[in-house]
Short mmCIF file of C-alpha atoms in Angstrom, two decimals:
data_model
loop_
_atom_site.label_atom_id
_atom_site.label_comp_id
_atom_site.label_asym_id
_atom_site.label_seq_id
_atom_site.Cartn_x
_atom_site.Cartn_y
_atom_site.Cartn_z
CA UNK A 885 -22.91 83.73 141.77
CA UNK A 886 -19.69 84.98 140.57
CA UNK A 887 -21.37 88.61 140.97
CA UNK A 888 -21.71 87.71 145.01
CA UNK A 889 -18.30 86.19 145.71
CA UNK A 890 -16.49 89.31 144.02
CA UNK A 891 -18.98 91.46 146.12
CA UNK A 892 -17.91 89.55 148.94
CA UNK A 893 -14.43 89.52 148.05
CA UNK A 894 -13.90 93.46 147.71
CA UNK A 895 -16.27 94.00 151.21
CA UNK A 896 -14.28 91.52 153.01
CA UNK A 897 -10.50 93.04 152.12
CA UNK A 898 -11.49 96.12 152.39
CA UNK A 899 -11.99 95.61 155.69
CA UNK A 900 -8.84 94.33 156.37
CA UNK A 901 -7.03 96.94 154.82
CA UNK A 902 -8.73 99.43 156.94
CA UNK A 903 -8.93 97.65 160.23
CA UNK A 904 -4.85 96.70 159.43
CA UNK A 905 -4.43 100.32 158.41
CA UNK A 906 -5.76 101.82 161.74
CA UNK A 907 -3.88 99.37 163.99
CA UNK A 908 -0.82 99.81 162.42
CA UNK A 909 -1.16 103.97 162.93
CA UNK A 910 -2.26 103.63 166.29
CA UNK A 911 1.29 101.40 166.97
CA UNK A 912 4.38 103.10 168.37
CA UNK A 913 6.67 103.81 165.68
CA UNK A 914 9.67 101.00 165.26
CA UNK A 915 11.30 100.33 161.87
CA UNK A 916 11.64 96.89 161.95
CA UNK A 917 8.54 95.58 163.63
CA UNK A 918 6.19 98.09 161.45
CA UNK A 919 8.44 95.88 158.64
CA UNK A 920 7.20 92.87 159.74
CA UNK A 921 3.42 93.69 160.79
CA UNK A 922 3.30 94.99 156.94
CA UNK A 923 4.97 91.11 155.93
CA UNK A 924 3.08 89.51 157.59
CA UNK A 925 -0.48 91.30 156.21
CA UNK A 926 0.50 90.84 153.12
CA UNK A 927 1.04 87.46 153.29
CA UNK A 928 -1.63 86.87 155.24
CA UNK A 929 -4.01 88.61 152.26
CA UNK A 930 -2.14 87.08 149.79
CA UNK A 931 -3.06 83.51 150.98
CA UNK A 932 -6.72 85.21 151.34
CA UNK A 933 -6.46 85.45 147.73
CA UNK A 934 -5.14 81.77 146.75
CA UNK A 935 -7.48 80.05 148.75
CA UNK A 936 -11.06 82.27 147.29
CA UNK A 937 -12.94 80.79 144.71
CA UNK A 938 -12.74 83.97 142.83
CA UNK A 939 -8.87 83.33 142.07
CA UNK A 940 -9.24 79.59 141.76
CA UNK A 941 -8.21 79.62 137.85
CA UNK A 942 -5.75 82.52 138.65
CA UNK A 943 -2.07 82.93 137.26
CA UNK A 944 0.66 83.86 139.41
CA UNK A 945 1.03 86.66 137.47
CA UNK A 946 -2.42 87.84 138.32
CA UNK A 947 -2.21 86.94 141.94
CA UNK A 948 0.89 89.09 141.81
CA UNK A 949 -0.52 91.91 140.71
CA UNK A 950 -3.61 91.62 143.01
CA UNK A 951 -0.88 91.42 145.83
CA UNK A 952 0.85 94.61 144.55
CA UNK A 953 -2.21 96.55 144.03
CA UNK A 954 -2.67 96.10 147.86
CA UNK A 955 0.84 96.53 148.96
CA UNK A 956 0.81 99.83 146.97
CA UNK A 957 -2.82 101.19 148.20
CA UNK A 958 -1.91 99.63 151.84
CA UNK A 959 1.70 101.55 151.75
CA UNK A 960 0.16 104.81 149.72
CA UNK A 961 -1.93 104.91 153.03
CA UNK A 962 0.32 105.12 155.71
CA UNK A 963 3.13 106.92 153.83
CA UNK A 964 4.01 109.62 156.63
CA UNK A 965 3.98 106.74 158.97
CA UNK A 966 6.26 104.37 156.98
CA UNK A 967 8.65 106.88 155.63
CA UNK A 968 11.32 109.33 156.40
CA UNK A 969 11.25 109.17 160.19
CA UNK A 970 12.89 112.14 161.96
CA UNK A 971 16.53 110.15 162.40
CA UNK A 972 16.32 109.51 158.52
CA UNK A 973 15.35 113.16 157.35
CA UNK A 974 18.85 114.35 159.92
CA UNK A 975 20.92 111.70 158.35
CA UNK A 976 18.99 112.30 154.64
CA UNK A 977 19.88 116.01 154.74
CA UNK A 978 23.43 115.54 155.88
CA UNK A 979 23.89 113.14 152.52
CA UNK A 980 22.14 116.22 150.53
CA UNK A 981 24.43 118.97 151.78
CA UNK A 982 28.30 116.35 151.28
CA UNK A 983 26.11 115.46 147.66
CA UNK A 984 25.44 119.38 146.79
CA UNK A 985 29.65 120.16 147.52
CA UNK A 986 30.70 117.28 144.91
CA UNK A 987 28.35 118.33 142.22
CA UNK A 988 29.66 121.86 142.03
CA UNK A 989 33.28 119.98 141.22
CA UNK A 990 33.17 116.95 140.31
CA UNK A 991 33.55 115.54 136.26
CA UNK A 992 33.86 111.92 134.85
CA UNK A 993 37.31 112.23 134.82
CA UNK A 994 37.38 112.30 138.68
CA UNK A 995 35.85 108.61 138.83
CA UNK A 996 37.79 107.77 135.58
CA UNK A 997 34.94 106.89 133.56
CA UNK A 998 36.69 106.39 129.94
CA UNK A 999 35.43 108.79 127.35
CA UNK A 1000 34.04 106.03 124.90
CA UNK A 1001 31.40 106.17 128.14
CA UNK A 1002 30.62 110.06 128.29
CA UNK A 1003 27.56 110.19 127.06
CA UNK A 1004 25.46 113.42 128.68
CA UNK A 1005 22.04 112.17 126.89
CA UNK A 1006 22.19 108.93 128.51
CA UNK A 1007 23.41 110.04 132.09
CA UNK A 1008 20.55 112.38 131.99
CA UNK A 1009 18.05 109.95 131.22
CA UNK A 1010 19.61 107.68 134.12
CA UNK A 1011 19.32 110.87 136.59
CA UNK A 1012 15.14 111.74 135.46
CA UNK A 1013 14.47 107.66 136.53
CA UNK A 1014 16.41 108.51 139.90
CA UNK A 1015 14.16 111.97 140.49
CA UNK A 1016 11.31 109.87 139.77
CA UNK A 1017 11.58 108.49 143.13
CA UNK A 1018 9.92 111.26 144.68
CA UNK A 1019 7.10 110.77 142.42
CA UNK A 1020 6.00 107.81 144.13
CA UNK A 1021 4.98 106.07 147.61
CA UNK A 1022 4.73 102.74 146.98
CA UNK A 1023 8.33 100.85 148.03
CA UNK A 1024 8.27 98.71 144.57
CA UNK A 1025 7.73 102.23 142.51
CA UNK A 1026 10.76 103.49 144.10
CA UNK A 1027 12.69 100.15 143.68
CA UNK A 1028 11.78 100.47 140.51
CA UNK A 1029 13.15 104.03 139.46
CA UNK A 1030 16.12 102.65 140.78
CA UNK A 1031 16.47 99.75 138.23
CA UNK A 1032 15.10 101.95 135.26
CA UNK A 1033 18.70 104.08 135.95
CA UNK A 1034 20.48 100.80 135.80
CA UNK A 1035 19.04 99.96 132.60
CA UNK A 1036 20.06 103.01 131.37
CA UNK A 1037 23.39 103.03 132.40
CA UNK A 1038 23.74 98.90 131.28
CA UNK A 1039 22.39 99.88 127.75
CA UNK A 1040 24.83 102.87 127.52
CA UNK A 1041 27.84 100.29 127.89
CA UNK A 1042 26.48 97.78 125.82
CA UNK A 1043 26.05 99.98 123.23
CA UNK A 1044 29.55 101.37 123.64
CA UNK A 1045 30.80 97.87 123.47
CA UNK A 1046 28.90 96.78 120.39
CA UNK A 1047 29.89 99.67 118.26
CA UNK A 1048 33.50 99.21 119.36
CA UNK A 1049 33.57 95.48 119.20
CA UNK A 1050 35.20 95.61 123.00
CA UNK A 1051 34.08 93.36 125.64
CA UNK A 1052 30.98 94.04 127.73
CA UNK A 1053 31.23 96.21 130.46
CA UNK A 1054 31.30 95.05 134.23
CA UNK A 1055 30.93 96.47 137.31
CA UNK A 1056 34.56 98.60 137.18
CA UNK A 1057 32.95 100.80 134.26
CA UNK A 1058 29.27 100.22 135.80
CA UNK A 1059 29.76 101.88 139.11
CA UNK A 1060 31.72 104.99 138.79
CA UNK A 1061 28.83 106.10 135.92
CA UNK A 1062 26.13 105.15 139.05
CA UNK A 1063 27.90 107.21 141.08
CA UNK A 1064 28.25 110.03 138.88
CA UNK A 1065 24.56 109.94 137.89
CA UNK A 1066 23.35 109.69 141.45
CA UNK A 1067 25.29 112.77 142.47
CA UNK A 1068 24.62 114.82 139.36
CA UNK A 1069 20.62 113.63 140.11
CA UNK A 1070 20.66 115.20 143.95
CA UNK A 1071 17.90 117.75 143.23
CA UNK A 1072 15.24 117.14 144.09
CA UNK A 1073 16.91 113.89 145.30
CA UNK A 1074 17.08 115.18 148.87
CA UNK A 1075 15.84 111.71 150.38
CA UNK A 1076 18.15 109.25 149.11
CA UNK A 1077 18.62 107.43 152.63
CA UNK A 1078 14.95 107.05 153.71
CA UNK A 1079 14.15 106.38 150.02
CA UNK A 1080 16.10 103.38 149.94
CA UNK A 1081 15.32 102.17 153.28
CA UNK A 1082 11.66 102.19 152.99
CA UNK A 1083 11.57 100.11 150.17
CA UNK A 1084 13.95 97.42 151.65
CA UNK A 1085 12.12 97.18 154.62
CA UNK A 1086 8.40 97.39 153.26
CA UNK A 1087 8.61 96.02 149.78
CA UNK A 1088 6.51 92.78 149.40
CA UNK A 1089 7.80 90.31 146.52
CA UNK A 1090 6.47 86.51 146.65
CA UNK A 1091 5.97 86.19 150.45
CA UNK A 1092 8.51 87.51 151.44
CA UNK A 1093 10.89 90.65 151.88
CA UNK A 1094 12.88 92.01 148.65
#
C-alpha cells in the first residue's frame, strides 16, 4: 500500500515538474511574472504534498525539505531561463569592471575598519563563501553563500570583542568589513547583480517569497 502511493506520488510530480517546466520555457521572458508562475507552482506542489497520505505524519521540517528539493531541481532546470538575462549580464559587467579599479587600491584603512578587526584569515574565508555563489543554481544555495560570509564576518567581531572585553560589534564595524570582502571577492564574482536578483525573485521559503 504504502509501496503504491509513493509510486504514485513520484509519477504524479514528476509530471508536474515537467509539464510546469516546459510551459514556463515556452513563455516570453518577464522577470516578475516568471517570479510568480515559479510561486505559485511551488505552492501549489507544496499543498500537493500536505494534503497526500504519504506526508500525513510529516514534520514541517520534512515537508520543507521535500519543498526545497523541488524548488532546487525545478530552478536547476531552467537556469539559463531564470538567470542573468541580457540587461543583467550589461549592468553585471559594468559592476565587475568599477569592482576590478577599487581592488587594485583600496585597504581597510580606506573604509576605516579598526585594526583590532584586520584579520586576512577570516576576510578570506568570508570572500571563498561569496565565490561559492557561482557554484550553485538553486536561489536558496546562493542565498545561502551569502549568509555563510556574514557568519564569518559576525564571528570575526565577536571574537574581537570577547578577547578585548569591548562591546559587540554593530552594523558601523559590520558593513565596511562586507564591503571590503565583497570587493576583494570580485573574481570570479563577475555576477553579483543577477546573482542577487535571482534569488530574491525565485527563492521559495514557507509559501511565500524570501
Amino acid at each position: 500500500m504504502v509501496y503504491s502511493l509513493a509510486i504514485g506520488f513520484c509519477d504524479t510530480s514528476r509530471m508536474l515538474c515537467c509539464s510546469f517546466i516546459v510551459s514556463f520555457s515556452f513563455c516570453t521572458a518577464n522577470s516578475e511574472s516568471d517570479s510568480k508562475k515559479l510561486q505559485d507552482f511551488l505552492l501549489t506542489m507544496e499543498s500537493s504534498i500536505r494534503d497526500h497520505p504519504l506526508w500525513a505524519g510529516a514534520t514541517e521540517e520534512e515537508i520543507d525539505c521535500a519543498v526545497e528539493g523541488l524548488e532546487k531541481y525545478v530552478m536547476t532546470k531552467l537556469f539559463t531561463r531564470t538567470f542573468a538575462s541580457s540587461e543583467d549580464t550589461k549592468v553585471d559587467q559594468e559592476i565587475s569592471e568599477k569592482i576590478c579599479l577599487l581592488q587594485h587600491f583600496i585597504k581597510p584603512e580606506h573604509l576605516d575598519i579598526p585594526g583590532p578587526y584586520h584579520n586576512e584569515t577570516s576576510w578570506l574565508f568570508a570572500q571563498k563563501e561569496l565565490q561559492k555563489m557561482n557554484a550553485f543554481k538553486a536561489p536558496r544555495e546562493k542565498l545561502l553563500c551569502i549568509l555563510n560570509c556574514c557568519r564569518v564576518i559576525n564571528n570575526l567581531l565577536l571574537n574581537v570583542a570577547m578577547s578585548s572585553d569591548n562591546v559587540p560589534a554593530g552594523a558601523d564595524d559590520f558593513l565596511p568589513i562586507l564591503i571590503y570582502v565583497t570587493i576583494k571577492a570580485r573574481p570570479p564574482w563577475q555576477i553579483l547583480l543577477s546573482c542577487i536578483q535571482t534569488s530574491n525573485s525565485y527563492n521559495y521559503i514557507g509559501g511565500s517569497q524570501n
